[in-house]
mmCIF file of C-alpha atoms in Angstrom:
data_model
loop_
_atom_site.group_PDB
_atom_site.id
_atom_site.type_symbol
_atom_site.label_atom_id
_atom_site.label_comp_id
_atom_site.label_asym_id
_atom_site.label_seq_id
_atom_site.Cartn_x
_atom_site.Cartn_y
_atom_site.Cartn_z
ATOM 1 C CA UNK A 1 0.000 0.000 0.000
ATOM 2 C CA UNK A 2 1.482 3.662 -0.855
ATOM 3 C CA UNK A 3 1.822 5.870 2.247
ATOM 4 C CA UNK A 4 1.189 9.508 1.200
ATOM 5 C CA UNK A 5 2.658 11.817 2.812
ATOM 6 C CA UNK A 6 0.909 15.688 2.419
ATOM 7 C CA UNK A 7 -2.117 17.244 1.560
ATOM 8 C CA UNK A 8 -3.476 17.383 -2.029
ATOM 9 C CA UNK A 9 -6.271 19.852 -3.108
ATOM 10 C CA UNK A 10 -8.410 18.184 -5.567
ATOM 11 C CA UNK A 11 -9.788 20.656 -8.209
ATOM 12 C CA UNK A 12 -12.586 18.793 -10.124
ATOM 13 C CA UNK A 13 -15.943 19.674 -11.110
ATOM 14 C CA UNK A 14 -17.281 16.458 -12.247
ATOM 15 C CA UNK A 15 -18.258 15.177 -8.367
ATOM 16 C CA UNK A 16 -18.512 11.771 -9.042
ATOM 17 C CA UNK A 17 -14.466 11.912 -10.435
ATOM 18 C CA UNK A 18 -13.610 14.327 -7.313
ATOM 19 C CA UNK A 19 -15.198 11.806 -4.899
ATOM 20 C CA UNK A 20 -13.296 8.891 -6.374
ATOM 21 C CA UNK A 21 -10.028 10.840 -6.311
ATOM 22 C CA UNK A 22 -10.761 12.160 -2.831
ATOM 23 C CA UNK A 23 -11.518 8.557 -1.050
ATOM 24 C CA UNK A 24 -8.277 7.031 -3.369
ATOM 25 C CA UNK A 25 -5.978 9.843 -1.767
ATOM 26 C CA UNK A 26 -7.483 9.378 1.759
ATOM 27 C CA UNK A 27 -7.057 5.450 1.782
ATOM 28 C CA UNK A 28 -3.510 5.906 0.596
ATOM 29 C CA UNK A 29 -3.260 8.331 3.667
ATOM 30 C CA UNK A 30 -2.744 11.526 1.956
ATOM 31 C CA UNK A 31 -5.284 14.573 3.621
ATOM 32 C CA UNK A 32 -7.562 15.815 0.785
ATOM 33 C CA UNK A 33 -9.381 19.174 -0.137
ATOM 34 C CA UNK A 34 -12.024 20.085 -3.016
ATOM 35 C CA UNK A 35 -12.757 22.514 -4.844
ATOM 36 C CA UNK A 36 -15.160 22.090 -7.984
ATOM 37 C CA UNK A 37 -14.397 25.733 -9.314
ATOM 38 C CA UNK A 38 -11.460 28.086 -9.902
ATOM 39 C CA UNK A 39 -12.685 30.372 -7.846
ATOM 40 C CA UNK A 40 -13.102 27.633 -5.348
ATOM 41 C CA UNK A 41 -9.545 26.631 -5.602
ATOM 42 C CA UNK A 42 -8.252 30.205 -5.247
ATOM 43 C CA UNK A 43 -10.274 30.543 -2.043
ATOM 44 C CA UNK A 44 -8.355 27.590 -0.390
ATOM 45 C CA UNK A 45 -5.478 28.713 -1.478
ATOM 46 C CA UNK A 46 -5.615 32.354 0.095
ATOM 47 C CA UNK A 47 -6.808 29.877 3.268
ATOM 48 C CA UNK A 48 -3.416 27.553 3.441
ATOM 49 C CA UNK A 49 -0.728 28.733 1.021
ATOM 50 C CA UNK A 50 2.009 31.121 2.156
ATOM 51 C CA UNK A 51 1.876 33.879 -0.115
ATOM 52 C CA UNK A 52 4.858 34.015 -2.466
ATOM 53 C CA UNK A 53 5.712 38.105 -0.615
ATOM 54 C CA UNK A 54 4.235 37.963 2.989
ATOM 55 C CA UNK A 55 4.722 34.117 3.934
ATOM 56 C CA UNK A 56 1.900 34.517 5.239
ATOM 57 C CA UNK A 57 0.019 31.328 6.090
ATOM 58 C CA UNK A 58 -3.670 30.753 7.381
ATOM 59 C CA UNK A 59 -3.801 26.688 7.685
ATOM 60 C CA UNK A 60 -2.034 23.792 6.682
ATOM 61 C CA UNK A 61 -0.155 24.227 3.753
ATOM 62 C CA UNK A 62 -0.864 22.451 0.265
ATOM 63 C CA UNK A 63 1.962 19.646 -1.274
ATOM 64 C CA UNK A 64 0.026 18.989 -4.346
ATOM 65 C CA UNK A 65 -2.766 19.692 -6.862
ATOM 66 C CA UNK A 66 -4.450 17.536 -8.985
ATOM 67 C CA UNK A 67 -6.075 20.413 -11.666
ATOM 68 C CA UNK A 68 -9.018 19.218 -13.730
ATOM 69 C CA UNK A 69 -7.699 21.743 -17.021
ATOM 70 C CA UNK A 70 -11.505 22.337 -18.342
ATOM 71 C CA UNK A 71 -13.513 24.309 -15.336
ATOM 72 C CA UNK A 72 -16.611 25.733 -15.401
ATOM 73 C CA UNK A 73 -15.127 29.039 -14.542
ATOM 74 C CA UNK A 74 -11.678 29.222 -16.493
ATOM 75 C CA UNK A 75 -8.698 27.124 -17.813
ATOM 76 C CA UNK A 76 -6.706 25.058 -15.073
ATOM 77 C CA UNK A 77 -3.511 25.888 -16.875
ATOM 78 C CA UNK A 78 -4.421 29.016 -15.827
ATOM 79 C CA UNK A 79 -5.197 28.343 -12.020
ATOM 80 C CA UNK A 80 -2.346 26.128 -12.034
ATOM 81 C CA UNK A 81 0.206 29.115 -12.929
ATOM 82 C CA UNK A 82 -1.548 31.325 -10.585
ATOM 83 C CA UNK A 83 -1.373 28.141 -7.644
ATOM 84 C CA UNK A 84 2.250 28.021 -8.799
ATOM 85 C CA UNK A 85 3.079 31.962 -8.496
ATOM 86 C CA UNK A 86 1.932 32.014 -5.106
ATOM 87 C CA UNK A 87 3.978 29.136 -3.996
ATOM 88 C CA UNK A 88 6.725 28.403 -6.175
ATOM 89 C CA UNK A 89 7.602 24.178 -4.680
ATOM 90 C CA UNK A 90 3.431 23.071 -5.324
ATOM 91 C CA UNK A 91 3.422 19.903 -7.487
ATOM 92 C CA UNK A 92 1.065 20.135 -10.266
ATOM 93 C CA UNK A 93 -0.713 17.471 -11.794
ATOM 94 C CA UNK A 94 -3.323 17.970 -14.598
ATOM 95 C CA UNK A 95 -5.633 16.056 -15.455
ATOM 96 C CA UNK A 96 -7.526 16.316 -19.066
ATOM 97 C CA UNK A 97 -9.536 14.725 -21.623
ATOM 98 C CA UNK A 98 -7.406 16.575 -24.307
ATOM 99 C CA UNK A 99 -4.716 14.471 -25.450
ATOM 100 C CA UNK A 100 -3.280 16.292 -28.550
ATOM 101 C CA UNK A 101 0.235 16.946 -28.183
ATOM 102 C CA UNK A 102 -0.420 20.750 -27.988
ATOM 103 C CA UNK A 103 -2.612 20.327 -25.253
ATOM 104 C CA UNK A 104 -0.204 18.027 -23.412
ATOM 105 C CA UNK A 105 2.963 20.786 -23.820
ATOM 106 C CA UNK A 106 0.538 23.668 -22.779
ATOM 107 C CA UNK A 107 -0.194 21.215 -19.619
ATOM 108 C CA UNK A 108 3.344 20.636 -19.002
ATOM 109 C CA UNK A 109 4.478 23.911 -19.381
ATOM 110 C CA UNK A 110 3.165 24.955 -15.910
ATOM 111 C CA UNK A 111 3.096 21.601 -14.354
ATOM 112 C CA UNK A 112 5.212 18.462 -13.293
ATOM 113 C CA UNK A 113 2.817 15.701 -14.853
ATOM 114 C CA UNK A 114 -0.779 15.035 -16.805
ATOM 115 C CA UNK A 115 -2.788 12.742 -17.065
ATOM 116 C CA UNK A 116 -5.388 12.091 -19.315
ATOM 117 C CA UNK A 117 -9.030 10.686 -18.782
ATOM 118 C CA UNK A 118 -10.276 8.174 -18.716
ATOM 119 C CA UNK A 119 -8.035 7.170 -15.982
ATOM 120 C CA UNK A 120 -6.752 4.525 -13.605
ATOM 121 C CA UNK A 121 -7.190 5.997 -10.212
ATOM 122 C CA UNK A 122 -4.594 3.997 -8.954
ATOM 123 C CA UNK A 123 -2.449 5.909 -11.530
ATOM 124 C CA UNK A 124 -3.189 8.830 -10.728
ATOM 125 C CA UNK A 125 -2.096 7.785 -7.347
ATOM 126 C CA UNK A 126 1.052 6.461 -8.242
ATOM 127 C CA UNK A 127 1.843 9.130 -10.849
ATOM 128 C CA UNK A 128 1.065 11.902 -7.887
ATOM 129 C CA UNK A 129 3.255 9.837 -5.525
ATOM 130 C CA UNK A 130 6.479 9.822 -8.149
ATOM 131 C CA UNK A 131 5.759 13.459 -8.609
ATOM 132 C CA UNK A 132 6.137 14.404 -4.615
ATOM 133 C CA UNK A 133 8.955 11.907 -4.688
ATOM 134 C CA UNK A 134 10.854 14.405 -7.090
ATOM 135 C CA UNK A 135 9.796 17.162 -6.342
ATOM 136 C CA UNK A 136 10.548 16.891 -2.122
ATOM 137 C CA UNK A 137 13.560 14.424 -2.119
ATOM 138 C CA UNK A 138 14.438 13.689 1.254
ATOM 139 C CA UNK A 139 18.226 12.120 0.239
ATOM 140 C CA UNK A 140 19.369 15.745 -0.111
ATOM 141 C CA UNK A 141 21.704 16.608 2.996
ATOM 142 C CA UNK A 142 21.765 20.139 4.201
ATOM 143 C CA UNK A 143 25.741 20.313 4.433
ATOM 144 C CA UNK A 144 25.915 18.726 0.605
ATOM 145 C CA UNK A 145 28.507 21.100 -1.373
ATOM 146 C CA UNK A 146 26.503 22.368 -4.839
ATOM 147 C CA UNK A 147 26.912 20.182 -7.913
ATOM 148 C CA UNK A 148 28.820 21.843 -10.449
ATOM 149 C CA UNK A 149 29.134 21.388 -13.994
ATOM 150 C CA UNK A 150 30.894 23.850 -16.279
ATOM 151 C CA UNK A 151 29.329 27.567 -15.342
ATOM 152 C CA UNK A 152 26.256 25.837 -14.106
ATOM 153 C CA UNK A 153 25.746 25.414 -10.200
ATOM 154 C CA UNK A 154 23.180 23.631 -8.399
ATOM 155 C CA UNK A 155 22.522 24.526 -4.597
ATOM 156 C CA UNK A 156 21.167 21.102 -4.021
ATOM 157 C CA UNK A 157 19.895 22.670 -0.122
ATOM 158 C CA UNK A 158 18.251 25.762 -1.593
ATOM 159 C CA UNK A 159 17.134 23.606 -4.789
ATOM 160 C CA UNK A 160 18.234 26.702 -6.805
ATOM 161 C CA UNK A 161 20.127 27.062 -10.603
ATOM 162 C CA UNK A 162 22.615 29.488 -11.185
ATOM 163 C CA UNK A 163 24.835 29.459 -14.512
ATOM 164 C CA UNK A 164 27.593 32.155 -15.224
ATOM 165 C CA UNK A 165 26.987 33.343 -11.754
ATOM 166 C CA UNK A 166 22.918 34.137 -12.994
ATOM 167 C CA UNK A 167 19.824 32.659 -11.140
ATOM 168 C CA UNK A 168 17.856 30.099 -13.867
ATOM 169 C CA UNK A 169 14.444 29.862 -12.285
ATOM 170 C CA UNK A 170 13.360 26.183 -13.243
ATOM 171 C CA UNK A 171 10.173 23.909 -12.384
ATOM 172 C CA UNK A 172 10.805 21.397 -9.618
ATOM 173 C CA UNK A 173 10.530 18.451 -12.386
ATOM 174 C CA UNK A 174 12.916 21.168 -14.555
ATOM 175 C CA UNK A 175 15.251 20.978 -11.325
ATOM 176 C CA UNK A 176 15.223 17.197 -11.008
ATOM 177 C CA UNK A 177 16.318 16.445 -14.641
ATOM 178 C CA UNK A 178 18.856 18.978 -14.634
ATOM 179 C CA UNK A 179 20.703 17.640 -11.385
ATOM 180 C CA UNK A 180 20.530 14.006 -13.179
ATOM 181 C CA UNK A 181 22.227 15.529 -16.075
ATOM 182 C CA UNK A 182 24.801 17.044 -14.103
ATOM 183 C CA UNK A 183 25.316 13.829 -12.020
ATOM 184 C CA UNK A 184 25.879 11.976 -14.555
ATOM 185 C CA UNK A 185 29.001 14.350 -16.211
ATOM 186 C CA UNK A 186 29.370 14.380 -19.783
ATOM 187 C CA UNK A 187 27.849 10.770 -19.982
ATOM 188 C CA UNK A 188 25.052 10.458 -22.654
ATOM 189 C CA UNK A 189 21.947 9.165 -20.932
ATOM 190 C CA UNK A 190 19.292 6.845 -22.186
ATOM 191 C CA UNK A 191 15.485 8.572 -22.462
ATOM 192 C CA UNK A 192 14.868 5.724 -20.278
ATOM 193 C CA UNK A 193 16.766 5.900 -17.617
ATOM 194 C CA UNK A 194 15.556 9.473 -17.526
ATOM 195 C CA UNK A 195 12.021 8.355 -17.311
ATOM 196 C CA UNK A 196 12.884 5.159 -14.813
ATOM 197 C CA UNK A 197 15.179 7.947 -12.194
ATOM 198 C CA UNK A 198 13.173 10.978 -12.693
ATOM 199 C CA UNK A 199 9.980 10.588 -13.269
ATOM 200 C CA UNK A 200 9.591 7.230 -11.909
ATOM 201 C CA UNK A 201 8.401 5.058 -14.970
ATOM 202 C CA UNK A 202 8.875 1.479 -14.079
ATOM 203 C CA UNK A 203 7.785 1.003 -18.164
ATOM 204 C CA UNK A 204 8.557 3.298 -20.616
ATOM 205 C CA UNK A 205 4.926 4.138 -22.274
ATOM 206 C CA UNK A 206 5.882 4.139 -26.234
ATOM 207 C CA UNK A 207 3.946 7.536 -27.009
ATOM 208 C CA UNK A 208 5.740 9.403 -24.116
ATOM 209 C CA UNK A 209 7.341 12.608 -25.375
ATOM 210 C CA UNK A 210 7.658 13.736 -21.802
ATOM 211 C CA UNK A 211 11.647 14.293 -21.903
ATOM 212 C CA UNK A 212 11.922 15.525 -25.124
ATOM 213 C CA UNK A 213 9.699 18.317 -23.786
ATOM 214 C CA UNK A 214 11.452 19.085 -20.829
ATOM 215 C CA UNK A 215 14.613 19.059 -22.664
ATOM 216 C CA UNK A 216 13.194 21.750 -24.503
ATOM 217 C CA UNK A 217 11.915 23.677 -21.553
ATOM 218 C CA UNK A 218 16.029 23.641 -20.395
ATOM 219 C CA UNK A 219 17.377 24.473 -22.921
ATOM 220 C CA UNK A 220 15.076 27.446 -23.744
ATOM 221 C CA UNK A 221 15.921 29.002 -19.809
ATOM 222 C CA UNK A 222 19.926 27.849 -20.086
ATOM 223 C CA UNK A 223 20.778 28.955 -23.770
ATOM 224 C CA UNK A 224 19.510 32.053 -22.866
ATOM 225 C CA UNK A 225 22.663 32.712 -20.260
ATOM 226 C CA UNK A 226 25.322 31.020 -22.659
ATOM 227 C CA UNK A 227 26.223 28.670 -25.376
ATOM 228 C CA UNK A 228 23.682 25.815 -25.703
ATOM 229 C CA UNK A 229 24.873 22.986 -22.843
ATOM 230 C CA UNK A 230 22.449 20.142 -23.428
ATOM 231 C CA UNK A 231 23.483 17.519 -26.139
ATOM 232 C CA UNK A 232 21.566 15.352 -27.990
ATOM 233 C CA UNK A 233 22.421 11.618 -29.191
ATOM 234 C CA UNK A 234 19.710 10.727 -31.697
ATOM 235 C CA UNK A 235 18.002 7.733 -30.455
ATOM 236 C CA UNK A 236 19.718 7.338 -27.775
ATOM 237 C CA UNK A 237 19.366 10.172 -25.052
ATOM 238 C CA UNK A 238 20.702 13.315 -23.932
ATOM 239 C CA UNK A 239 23.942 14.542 -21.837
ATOM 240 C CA UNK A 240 25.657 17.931 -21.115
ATOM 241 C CA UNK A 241 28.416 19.130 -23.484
#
């Protein structure tokens, strides 16, 4: 049985889907909120996230949404960047019924995973549970010197990117490939083991274009400080120059 660990607001207007979720998260001991509306989920979140200025917090902080992306009220892209802005470390999962590969990068862009309906609850349980796993590693010790690589440095205590001495604001998910990169030197590394070590995929799902976006996402934020850094071994994987 998976032992969550954190509390998960729920954002799903379909209550039938938001019950499920809700009594999946609960049994696998994670605490659970609701909201069926944006405007919902932006009221909870004034309630228990610390506001990105004040740090100001009114109850017990949120881990982890799950973000239906069509609400009644607005876009949960949308809610998700606004969740995200207020507290830059909440995991973001989307869920959708949009599965065109447009729809999937939009998704991705402001969030750590998707998943599209129908869906396995137990999944979506699993995939949330990888997610946290990445996204809060608890191997990290606070006296661990940064990882360095080149001009890029990686304050593996403050979870923070600097290259050429410049801040690179990534994703958590952004964070987590990058440090495997870096770990792993000049060394070219499968798309697989990429999927298996950081984002937890036992089985590499044939369609997945998951890395190849996130690559993408890197190199956009890190080519911008300097000469490109990420390499790319057709068919085989990626590595740092």
């Amino acid at each position: 049985m998976t032992t969550g660990s954190g509390t998960v607001l729920v954002v799903e207007d379909e209550e039938s889907i938001a019950d499920v979720l809700a009594i999946a998260l609960r049994y696998h001991r994670f605490e659970v909120m609701t909201a069926g509306t944006v405007r919902e989920a932006l009221i909870l979140a004034e309630r228990t996230l610390p506001h990105a200025r004040t740090g100001s917090l009114g109850g017990t902080p949120i881990d982890a949404a799950l973000l239906d992306v069509m609400l009644p009220d607005g876009d949960g892209r949308a809610l998700g960047r606004e969740l995200r802005a207020r507290h830059p470390d909440l995991a973001l999962v989307f869920l959708t019924a949009r599965d065109a590969p447009a729809e999937i990068v939009g998704a991705l862009g402001y969030g750590d995973d998707y998943i599209t309906k129908p869906f396995d609850v137990d999944v979506v349980v699993a995939r949330l549970t990888a997610v946290l796993r990445r996204t809060r590693p608890t191997d990290v010790l606070p006296q661990r010197p940064p990882l360095r690589y080149g001009d890029l440095e990686l304050d593996e205590t403050t979870y923070s990117v600097r290259r050429a001495g410049r801040t690179v604001e990534l994703t958590p998910t952004e964070y987590a490939l990058l440090r495997f990169l870096v770990r792993n030197g000049g060394r070219i590394v499968p798309k697989e083991q990429l999927l298996r070590h950081v984002w937890q995929y036992e089985h590499t799902p044939p369609e997945s274009t998951v890395v190849e976006t996130y690559i993408s996402y890197l190199r956009r934020k890190l080519d911008a400080l300097g000469p490109p850094v990420i390499t790319t071994r057709r068919g085989v994987g990626y590595g740092l120059a």
